[in-house]
mmCIF file of C-alpha atoms in Angstrom:
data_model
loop_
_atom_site.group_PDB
_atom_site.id
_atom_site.type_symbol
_atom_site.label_atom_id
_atom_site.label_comp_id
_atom_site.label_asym_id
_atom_site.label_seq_id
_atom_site.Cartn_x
_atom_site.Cartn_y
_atom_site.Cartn_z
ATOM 1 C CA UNK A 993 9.202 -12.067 -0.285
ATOM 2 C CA UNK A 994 10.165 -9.677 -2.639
ATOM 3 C CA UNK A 995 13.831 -9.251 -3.045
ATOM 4 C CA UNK A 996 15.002 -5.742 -2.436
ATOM 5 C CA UNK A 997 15.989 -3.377 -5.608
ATOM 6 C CA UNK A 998 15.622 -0.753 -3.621
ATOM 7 C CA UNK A 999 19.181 -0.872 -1.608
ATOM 8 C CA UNK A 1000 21.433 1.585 -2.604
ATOM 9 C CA UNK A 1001 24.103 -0.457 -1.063
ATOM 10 C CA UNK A 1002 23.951 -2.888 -4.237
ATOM 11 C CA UNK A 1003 24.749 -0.281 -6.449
ATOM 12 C CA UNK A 1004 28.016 1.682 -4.734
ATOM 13 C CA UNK A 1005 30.378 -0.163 -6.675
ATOM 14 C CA UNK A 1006 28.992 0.561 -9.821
ATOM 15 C CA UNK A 1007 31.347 2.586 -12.045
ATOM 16 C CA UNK A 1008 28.407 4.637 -13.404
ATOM 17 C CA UNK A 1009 27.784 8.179 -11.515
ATOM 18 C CA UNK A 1010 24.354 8.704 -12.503
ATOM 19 C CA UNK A 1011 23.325 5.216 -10.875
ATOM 20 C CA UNK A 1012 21.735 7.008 -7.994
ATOM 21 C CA UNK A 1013 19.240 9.269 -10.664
ATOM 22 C CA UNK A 1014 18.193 6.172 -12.393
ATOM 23 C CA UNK A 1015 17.450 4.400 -9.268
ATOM 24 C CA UNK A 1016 14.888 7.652 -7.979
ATOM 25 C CA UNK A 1017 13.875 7.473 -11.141
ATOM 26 C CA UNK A 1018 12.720 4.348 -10.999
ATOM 27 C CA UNK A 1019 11.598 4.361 -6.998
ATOM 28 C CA UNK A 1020 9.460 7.719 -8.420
ATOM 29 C CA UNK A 1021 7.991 5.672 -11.314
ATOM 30 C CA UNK A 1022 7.167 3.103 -8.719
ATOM 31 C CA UNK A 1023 5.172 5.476 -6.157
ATOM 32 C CA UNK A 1024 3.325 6.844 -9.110
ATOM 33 C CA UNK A 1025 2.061 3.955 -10.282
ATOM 34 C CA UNK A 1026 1.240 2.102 -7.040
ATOM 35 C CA UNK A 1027 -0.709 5.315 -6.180
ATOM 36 C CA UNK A 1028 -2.554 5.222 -9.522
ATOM 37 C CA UNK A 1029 -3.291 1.341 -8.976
ATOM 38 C CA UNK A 1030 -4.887 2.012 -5.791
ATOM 39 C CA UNK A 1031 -7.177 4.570 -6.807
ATOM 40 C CA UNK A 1032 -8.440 2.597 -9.724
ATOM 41 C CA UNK A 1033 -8.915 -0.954 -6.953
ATOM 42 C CA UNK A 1034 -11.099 2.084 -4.910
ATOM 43 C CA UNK A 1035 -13.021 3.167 -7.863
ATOM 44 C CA UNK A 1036 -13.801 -0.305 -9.106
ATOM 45 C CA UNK A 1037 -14.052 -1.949 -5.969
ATOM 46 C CA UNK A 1038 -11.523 -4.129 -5.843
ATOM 47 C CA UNK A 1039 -10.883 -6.043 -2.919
ATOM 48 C CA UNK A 1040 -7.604 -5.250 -1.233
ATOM 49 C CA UNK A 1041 -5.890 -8.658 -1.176
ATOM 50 C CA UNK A 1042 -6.132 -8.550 -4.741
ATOM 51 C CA UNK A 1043 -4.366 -5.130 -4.808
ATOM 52 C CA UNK A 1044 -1.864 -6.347 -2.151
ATOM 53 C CA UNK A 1045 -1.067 -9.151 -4.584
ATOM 54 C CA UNK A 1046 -0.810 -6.511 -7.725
ATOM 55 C CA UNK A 1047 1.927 -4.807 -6.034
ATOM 56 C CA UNK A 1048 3.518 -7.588 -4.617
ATOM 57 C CA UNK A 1049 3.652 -9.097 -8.960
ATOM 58 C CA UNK A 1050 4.774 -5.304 -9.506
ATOM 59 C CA UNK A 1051 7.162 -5.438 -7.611
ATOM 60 C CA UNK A 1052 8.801 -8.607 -7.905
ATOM 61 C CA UNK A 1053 9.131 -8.354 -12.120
ATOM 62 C CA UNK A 1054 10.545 -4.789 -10.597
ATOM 63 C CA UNK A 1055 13.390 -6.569 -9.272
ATOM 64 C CA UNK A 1056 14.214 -8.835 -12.188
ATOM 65 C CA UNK A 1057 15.458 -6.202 -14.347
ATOM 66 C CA UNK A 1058 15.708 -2.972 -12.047
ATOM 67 C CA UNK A 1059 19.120 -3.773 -10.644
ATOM 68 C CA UNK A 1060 21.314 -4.447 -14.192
ATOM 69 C CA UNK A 1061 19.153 -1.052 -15.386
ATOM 70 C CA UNK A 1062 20.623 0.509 -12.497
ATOM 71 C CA UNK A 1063 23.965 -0.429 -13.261
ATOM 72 C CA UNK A 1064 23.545 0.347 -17.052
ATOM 73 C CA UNK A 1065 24.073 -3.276 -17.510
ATOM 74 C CA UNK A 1066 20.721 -2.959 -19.365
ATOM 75 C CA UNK A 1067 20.102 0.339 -21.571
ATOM 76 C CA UNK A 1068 16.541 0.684 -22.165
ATOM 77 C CA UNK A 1069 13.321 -0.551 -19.973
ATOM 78 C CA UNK A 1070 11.764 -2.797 -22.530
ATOM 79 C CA UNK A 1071 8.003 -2.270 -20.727
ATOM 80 C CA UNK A 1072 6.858 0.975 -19.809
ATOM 81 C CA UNK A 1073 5.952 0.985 -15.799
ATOM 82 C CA UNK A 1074 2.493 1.519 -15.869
ATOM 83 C CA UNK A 1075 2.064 -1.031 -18.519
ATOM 84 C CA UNK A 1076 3.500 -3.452 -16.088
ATOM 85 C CA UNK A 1077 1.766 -2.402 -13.265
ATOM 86 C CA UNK A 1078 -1.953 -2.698 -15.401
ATOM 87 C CA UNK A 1079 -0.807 -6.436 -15.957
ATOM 88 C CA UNK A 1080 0.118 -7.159 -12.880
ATOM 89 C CA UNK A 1081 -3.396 -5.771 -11.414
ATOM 90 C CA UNK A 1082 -5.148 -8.142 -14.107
ATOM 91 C CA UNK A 1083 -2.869 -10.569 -13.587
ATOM 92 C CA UNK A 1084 -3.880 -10.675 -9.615
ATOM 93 C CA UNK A 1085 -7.298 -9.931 -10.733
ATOM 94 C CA UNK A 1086 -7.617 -13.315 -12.672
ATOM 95 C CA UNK A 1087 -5.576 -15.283 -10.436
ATOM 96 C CA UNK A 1088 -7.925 -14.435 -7.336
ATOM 97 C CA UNK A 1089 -11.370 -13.456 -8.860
ATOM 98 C CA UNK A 1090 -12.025 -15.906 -11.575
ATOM 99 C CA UNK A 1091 -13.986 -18.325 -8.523
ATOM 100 C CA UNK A 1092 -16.117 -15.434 -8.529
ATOM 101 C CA UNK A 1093 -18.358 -16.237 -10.841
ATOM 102 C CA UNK A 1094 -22.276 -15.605 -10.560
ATOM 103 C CA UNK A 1095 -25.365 -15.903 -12.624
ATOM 104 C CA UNK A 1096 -26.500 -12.777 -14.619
ATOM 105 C CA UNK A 1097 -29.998 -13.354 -16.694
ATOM 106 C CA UNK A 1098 -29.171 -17.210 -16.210
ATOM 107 C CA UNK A 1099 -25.974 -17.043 -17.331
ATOM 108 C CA UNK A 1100 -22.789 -17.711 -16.041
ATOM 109 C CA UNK A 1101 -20.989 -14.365 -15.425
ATOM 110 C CA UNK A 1102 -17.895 -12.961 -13.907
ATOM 111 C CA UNK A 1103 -16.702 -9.662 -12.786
ATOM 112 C CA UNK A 1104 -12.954 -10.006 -14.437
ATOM 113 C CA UNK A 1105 -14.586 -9.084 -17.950
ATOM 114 C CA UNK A 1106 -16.402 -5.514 -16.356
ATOM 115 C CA UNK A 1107 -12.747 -4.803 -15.125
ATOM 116 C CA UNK A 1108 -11.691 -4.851 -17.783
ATOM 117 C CA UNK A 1109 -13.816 -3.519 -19.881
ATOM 118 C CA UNK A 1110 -13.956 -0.029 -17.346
ATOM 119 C CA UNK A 1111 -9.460 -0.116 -18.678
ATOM 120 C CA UNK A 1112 -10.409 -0.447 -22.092
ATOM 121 C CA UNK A 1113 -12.940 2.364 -21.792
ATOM 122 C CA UNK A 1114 -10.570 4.932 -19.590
ATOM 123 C CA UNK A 1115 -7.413 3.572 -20.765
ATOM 124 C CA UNK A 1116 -7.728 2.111 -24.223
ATOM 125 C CA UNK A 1117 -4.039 2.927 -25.339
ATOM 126 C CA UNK A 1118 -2.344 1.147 -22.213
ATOM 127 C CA UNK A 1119 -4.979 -1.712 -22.099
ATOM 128 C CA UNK A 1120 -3.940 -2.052 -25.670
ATOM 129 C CA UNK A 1121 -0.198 -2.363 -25.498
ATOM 130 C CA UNK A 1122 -0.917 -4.590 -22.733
ATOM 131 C CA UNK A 1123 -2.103 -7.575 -24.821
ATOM 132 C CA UNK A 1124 -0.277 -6.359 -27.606
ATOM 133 C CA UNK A 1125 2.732 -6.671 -26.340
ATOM 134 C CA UNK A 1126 1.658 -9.383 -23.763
ATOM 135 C CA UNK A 1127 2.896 -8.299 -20.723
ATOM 136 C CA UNK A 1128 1.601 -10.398 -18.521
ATOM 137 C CA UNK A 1129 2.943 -13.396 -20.290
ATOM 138 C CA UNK A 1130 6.430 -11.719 -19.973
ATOM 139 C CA UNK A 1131 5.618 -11.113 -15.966
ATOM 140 C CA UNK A 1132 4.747 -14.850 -15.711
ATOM 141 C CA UNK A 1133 7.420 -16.270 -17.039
ATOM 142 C CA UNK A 1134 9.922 -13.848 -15.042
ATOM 143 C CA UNK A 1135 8.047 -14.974 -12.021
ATOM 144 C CA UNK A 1136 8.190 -18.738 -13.146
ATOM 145 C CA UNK A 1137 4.656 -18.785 -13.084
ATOM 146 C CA UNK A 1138 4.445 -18.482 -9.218
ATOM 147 C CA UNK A 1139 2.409 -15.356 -8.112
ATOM 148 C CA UNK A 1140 0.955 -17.176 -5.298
ATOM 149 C CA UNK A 1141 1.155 -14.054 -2.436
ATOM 150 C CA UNK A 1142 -0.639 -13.986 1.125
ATOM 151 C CA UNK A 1143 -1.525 -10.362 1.832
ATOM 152 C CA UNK A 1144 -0.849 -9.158 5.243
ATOM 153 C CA UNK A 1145 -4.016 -8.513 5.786
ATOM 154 C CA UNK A 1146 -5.366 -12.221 5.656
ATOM 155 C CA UNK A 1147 -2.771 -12.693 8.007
ATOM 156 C CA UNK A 1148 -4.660 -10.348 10.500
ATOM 157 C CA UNK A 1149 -8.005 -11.709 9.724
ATOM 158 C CA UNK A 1150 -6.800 -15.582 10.311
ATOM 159 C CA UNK A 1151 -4.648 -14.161 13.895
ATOM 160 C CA UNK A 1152 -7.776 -12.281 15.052
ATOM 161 C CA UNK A 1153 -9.738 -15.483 14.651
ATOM 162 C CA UNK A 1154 -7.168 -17.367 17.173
ATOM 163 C CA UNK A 1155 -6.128 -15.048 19.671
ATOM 164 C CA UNK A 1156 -8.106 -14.744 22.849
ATOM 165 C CA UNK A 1157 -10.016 -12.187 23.574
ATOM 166 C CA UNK A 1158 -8.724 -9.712 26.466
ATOM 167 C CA UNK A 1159 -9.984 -10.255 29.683
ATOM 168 C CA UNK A 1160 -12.625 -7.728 29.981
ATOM 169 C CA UNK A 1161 -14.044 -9.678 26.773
ATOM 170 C CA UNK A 1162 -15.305 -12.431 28.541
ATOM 171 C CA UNK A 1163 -18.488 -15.175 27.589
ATOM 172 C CA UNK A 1164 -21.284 -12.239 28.833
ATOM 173 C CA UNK A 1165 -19.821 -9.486 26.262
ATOM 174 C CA UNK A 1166 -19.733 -11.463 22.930
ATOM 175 C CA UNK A 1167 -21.244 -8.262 21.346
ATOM 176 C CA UNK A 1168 -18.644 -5.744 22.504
ATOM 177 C CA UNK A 1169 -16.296 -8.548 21.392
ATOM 178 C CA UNK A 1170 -17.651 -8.648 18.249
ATOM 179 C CA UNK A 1171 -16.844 -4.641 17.730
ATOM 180 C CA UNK A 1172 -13.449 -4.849 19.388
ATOM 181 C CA UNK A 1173 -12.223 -7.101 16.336
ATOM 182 C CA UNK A 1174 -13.975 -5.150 13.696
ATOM 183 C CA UNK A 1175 -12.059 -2.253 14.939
ATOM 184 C CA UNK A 1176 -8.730 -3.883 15.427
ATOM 185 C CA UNK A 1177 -8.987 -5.582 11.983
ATOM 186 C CA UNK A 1178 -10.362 -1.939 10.341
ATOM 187 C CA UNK A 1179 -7.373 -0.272 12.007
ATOM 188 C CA UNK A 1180 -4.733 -3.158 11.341
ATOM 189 C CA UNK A 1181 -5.966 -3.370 7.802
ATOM 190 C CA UNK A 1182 -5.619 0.531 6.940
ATOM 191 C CA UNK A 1183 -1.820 -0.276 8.114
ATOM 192 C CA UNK A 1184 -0.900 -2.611 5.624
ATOM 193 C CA UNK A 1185 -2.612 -0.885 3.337
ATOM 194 C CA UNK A 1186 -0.626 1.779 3.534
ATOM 195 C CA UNK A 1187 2.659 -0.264 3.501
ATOM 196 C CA UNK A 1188 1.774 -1.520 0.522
ATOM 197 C CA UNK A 1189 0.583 2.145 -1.506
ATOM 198 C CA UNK A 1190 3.552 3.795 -0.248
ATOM 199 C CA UNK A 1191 6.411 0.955 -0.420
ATOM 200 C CA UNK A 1192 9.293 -0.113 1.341
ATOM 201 C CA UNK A 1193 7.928 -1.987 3.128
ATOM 202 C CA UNK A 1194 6.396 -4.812 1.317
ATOM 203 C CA UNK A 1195 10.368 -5.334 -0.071
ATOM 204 C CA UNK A 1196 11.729 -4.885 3.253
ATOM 205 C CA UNK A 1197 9.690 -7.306 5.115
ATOM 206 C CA UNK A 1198 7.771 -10.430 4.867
ATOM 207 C CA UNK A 1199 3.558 -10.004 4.754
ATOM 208 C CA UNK A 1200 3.849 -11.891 8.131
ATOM 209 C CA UNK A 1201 5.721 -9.160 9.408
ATOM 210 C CA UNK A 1202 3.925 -6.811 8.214
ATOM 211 C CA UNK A 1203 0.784 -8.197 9.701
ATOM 212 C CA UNK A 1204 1.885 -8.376 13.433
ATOM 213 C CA UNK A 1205 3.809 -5.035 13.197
ATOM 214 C CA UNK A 1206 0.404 -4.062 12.065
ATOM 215 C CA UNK A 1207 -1.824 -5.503 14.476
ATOM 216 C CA UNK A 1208 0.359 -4.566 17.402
ATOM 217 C CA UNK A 1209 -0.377 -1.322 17.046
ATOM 218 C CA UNK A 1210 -4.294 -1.563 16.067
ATOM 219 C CA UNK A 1211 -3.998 -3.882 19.398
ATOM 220 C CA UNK A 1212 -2.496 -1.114 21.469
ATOM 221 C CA UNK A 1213 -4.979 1.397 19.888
ATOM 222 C CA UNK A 1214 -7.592 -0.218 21.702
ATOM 223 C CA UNK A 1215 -6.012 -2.026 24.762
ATOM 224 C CA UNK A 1216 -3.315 0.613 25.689
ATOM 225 C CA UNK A 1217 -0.040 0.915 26.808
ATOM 226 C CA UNK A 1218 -0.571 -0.887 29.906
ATOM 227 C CA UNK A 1219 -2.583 -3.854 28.662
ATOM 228 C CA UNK A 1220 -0.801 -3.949 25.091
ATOM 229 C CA UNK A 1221 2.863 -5.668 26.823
ATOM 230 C CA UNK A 1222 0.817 -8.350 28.918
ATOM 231 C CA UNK A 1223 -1.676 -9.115 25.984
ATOM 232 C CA UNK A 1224 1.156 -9.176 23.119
ATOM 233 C CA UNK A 1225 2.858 -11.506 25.957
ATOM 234 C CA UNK A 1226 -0.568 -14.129 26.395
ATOM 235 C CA UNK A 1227 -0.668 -14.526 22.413
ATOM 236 C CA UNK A 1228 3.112 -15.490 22.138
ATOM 237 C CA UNK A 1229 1.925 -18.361 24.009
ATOM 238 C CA UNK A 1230 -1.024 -18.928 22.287
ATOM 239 C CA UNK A 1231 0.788 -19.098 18.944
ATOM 240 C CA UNK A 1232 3.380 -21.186 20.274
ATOM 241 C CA UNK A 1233 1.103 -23.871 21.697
ATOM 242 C CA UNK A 1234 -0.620 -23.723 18.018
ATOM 243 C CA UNK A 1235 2.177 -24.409 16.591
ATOM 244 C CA UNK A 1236 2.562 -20.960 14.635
ATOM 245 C CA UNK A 1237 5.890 -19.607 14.173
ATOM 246 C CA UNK A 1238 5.272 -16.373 14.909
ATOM 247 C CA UNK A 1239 6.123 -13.985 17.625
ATOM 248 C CA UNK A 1240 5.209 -10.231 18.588
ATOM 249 C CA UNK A 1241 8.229 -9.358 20.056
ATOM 250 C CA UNK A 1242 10.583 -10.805 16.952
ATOM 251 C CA UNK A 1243 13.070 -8.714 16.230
ATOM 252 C CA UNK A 1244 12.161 -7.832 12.674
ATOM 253 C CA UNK A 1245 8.272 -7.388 14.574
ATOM 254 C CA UNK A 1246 9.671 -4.683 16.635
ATOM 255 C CA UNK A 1247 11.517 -3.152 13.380
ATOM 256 C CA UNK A 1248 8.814 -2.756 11.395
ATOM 257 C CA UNK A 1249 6.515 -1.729 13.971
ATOM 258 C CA UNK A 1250 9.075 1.233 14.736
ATOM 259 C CA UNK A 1251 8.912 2.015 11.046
ATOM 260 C CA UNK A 1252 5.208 2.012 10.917
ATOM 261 C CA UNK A 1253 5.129 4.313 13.972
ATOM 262 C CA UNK A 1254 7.500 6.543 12.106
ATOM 263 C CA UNK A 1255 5.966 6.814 8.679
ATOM 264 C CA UNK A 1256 2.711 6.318 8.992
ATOM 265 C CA UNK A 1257 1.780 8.609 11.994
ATOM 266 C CA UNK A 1258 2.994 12.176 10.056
ATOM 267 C CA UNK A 1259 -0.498 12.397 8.073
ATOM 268 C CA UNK A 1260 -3.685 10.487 8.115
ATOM 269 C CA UNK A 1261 -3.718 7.340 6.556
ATOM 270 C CA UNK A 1262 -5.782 7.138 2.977
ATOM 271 C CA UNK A 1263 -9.014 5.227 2.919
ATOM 272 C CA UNK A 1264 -9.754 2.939 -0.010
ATOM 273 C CA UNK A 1265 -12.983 4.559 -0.598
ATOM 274 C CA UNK A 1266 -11.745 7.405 -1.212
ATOM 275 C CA UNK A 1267 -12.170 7.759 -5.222
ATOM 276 C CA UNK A 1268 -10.690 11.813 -5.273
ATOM 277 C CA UNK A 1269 -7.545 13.279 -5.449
ATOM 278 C CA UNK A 1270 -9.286 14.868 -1.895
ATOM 279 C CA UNK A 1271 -12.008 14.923 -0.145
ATOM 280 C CA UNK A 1272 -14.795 17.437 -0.422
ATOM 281 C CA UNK A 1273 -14.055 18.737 2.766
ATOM 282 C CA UNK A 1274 -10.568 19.602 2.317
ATOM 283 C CA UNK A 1275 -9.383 22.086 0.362
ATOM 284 C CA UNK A 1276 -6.289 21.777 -2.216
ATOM 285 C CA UNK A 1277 -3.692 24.236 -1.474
ATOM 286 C CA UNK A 1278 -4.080 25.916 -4.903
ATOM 287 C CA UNK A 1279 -7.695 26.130 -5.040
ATOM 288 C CA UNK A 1280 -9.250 29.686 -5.326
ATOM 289 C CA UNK A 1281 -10.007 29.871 -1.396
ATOM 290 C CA UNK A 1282 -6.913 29.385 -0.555
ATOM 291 C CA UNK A 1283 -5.204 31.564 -2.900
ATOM 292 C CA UNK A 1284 -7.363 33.987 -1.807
ATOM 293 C CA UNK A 1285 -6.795 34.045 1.929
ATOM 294 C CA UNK A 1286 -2.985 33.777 1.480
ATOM 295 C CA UNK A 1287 -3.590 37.018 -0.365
ATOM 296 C CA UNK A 1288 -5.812 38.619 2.030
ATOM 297 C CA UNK A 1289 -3.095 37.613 4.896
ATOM 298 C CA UNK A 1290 -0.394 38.989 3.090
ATOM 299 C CA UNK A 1291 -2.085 42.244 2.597
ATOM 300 C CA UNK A 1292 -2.949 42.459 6.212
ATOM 301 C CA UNK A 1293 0.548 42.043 7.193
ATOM 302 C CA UNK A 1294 1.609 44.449 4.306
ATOM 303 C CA UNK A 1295 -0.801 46.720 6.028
ATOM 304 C CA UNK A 1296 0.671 46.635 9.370
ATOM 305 C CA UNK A 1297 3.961 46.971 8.843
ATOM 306 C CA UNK A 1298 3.148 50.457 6.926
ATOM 307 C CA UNK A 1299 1.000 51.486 10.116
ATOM 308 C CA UNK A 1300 3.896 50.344 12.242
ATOM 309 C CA UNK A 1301 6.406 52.293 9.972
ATOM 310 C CA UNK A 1302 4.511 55.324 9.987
ATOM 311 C CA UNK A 1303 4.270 55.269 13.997
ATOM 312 C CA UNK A 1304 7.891 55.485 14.586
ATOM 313 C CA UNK A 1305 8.092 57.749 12.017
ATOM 314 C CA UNK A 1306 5.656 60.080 14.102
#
């Protein structure tokens, strides 16, 4: 688990009074870059464990140096951000894709080299100054070599697996059984996706957390209110007779569930695929159509007030 630079708490006794810009600074810097990381794993297809594990590297080296930067105790960031967060993505990328290795015109061939390859072509300066300066090399040995992460959503995949199925899923509906998971694990997975691309959460809680918080809602999605309880209830027991310390109705469960319910439920929640700043159907809010009806609206109200005006006036 990552520890937690992001507590303000830490830094009250500092004698510094700017402490509180250079932490949003950094928390800003942070949201930037995890943003800009996901939209490059969606454009090269990269899978989304190895972007859970980029952020969780990102973060951790974060919190080696974040704190005493905070505090002044350190006066300069000797990385820039994005730097670090482009070796931590090849840094996961290597670490987790390097089995992947297939034949290309009978040759041995693996996808870590295209990756990287697609940086050097749309970032040549930062890919650069990554090996120049051999940040990843400074990451690893901050980390002590260990970047060994389990993304929450493996955690889902290996729970769905175990739990049984609700009762209306029994042996003569394998098929419908079949879609109920790929729905619970589509739904559970856009969850932790999104508590890892907008943060907080990945510091604040353990992936395990993360992944039943997660679940428990995808579960309740498609169960509902009334079979979610007695369900949740069934796979306590199911866990515990496994042997699997883990429980729905933990405390730090119901937490982050709450805070999932909270964030997450004010907009829609990204899709990977999604390579744009938006989708073709939506329209920014300063593209021409929009500027344009604003305009016309304001001229009809303009309008009507001077008809309304000249009324009383009559």
């Amino acid at each position: 688990m990552c520890p937690d630079y992001t507590n303000p708490l830490q830094y009250i006794s500092s004698t510094d009074g700017d402490w509180q810009e250079r932490l949003q600074g950094i928390l800003n810097e942070r949201k930037y870059n995890v943003t800009w990381l996901h939209k490059c794993a969606g454009v090269l297809d990269i899978d989304s464990t190895v972007f859970s594990t980029a952020v969780n590297i990102f973060d951790r080296y974060l919190s080696t140096f974040v704190p005493a930067y905070v505090k002044r105790e350190l006066a300069f960031l000797e990385y820039d951000l994005q730097a670090i967060a482009l070796a931590s993505l090849f840094l996961a990328v290597k670490s987790m894709m390097a089995v992947n290795v297939i034949e290309v015109n009978e040759m041995p061939h693996s996808p870590i080299g295209d990756i990287i390859r697609q940086f050097r072509k749309y970032y040549g300066s930062l890919t650069r100054q990554v090996f120049k300066d051999k940040v990843e090399t400074a990451i690893l040995m901050a980390l002590d070599w260990n970047i060994v992460h389990t993304p929450p959503s493996s955690i889902v995949y290996d729970l769905l697996c175990i739990l049984p199925p609700p009762c209306e899923y029994d042996e003569g509906h394998q098929e419908a059984f079949v879609r109920y998971q790929n729905s619970v694990m589509h739904n559970a997975d856009k969850l932790t996706r999104r508590s890892e691309w907008r943060g907080g959460f990945i510091i604040k809680y353990p992936p395990s957390t993360i992944a039943l918080a997660s679940l428990s809602i995808a579960l309740q999605n498609q169960l509902g209110i009334e079979g979610i309880s007695i369900y949740l209830a069934c796979s306590d027991i199911e866990l515990m007779k496994r042997g699997i310390d883990f429980s729905f109705h933990d405390e730090d469960v119901l937490r982050c569930r709450n805070d999932m319910m909270h964030h997450f439920f004010q907009q829609e929640i990204p899709d990977k695929t999604s390579n744009k700043e938006a989708s073709p159907e939506r329209v920014c809010n300063d593209s021409p159509n929009t500027v344009v009806a604003a305009e016309v609206h304001k001229r009809r109200r303009t309008t009507k007030k001077r008809n309304s005006f000249a009324a009383k006036s009559a």
